[in-house]
């Protein structure tokens, strides 16, 4: 990156009587971060040049020269040979200046009928569309990982919790399918967000449109946008799509932070429900015995920065009058960091989740402790004609006795149980088993192994439609 005290910008310096202050040039420049959108900037310029030629603003020869020049610049950038310059402020002017350097006066015609205001809005949308398409695939990969583990663990019994206290037995597959529901919603939200990204602002020019006979439908079609935007003032100032994306990302991170929290608990010696392969963990420099679940912890931690970016973008746009304001240049860093953070977090989870191994015996033992079939006993009593509230009372007393004795309901004798409710018969032990308990919840959305398998099949059919 060149950064000298040399003269102000050639692209807009005409009305200035002194060069811009060197610090101000650096302070206002965005090229260090917006060069990330170089490919999209070139893509937009190629479409713009084609459109200008088709409406007679450029000759076909000029169009071809521009397209050729831009193709060469693209290669320079890809090879890392492009000389980015802070004096040229941003990605747009760096590329345009280089084009003029290469092809002369024709390069100066590319900016006809557009402004950096609609250009940057177009570039971000193109960039976001590319990233969203990648993220949608990554979400699908994550979802497939969850489904494959859920299928394997359809019969695995673990305690289900409320208030982090043992509540009722569930299957591990069912728990994982809850995660799947979250990702499914995330996928739908992101896809919906893409609709509002995929609209073309180019043609709004600075704010009011342009006097050239531009064909915005053509440019939209060339760039794969759904349609052109309908109001030039809104086109250059709208950043809703960036806020929507970041809020979608924040929700995805929130989901991942919840799974992270569960994984961190489950790998602990106290729970010992799952095993995470060593490649997703790290050790301690002082405690030789340690194996830490760093990947989930880090994803949990990174959730915070994405929430921060959402707040930055909302605040950036708050009270901003129409149309373009330099404030808007501040949208990029939060947006880019959101993309990077989300990509890394999704990738790590998509790799790690299918590699989780369950500690079935520990899960089972934990479900057996904690009176997790107490509700089943109450339901059994209801089946014998007892009103639910009375059944609740009877079972409560039985649990109190069990706590005193250090014994689970299934470990009591029939006589002991009958001491709490005379209507209890020997078949009670069928419902007091963990297997009986989960198998009985056999309806759509229930924890029965058969329902878990049905849910996996349903989700797989959903994914196959994508
Ligand atoms: N670098 C600017 C941005 O990121 C491009 C648009 C600047 N337009 C202007 N008139 N200063 O938003």
XYZ file of N, CA and C in Angstrom, residues 11 28 41 46 49 54-55 66 110 130 136 150 156 181 201 214 227 231 259 315 363 422 426 449 451 454:
78
model
N -9.371 11.984 -9.223
C -10.751 11.777 -9.672
C -11.711 12.894 -9.281
N -9.939 9.022 5.815
C -11.188 8.862 5.054
C -11.130 7.686 4.076
N -16.532 -5.398 -7.738
C -16.454 -4.065 -8.349
C -16.225 -4.207 -9.853
N -18.071 -4.239 -15.545
C -18.212 -4.917 -16.845
C -19.667 -4.842 -17.307
N -20.510 -1.281 -18.375
C -19.945 -0.938 -19.691
C -20.762 -1.588 -20.816
N -24.713 -0.814 -25.151
C -25.972 -1.230 -25.796
C -26.934 -0.059 -25.973
N -26.826 0.955 -25.137
C -27.698 2.140 -25.313
C -26.992 3.256 -26.078
N -12.514 -1.584 -22.383
C -12.760 -1.527 -20.932
C -12.799 -2.934 -20.339
N -15.735 5.052 -18.259
C -16.472 3.985 -17.557
C -17.443 4.547 -16.528
N -22.716 -13.450 -2.862
C -21.728 -14.540 -2.941
C -21.532 -15.202 -1.584
N -25.124 -20.537 2.925
C -26.271 -21.452 2.816
C -25.780 -22.892 2.647
N -27.774 -37.597 14.746
C -29.101 -37.839 15.350
C -29.603 -39.234 14.990
N -30.446 -43.692 21.855
C -29.628 -43.397 23.038
C -30.427 -42.592 24.058
N -33.834 -28.226 14.138
C -34.920 -27.251 13.929
C -34.363 -25.830 13.890
N -29.039 -1.638 -7.217
C -29.119 -0.182 -7.020
C -28.463 0.634 -8.144
N -30.019 5.087 -19.707
C -29.563 3.781 -19.210
C -30.685 2.734 -19.228
N -34.236 -7.617 -9.972
C -34.796 -6.436 -10.638
C -33.989 -5.226 -10.198
N -36.347 3.282 -6.283
C -36.222 4.689 -5.880
C -34.740 5.014 -5.702
N -25.494 -24.516 21.705
C -24.963 -25.870 21.534
C -23.579 -25.957 22.166
N -26.857 1.340 14.749
C -26.541 2.690 15.212
C -25.992 3.543 14.074
N -24.827 -41.461 30.018
C -26.100 -40.780 29.775
C -27.237 -41.565 30.413
N -52.821 -47.196 46.371
C -53.275 -48.581 46.394
C -53.606 -49.140 45.024
N -48.518 -54.368 39.292
C -47.173 -54.816 38.883
C -46.755 -54.244 37.522
N -37.831 -43.091 19.825
C -36.845 -43.365 18.767
C -37.478 -43.398 17.370
N -39.952 -41.704 16.323
C -40.220 -40.317 15.903
C -38.931 -39.604 15.502
N -38.194 -40.682 12.059
C -39.114 -40.015 11.123
C -38.694 -38.559 10.920
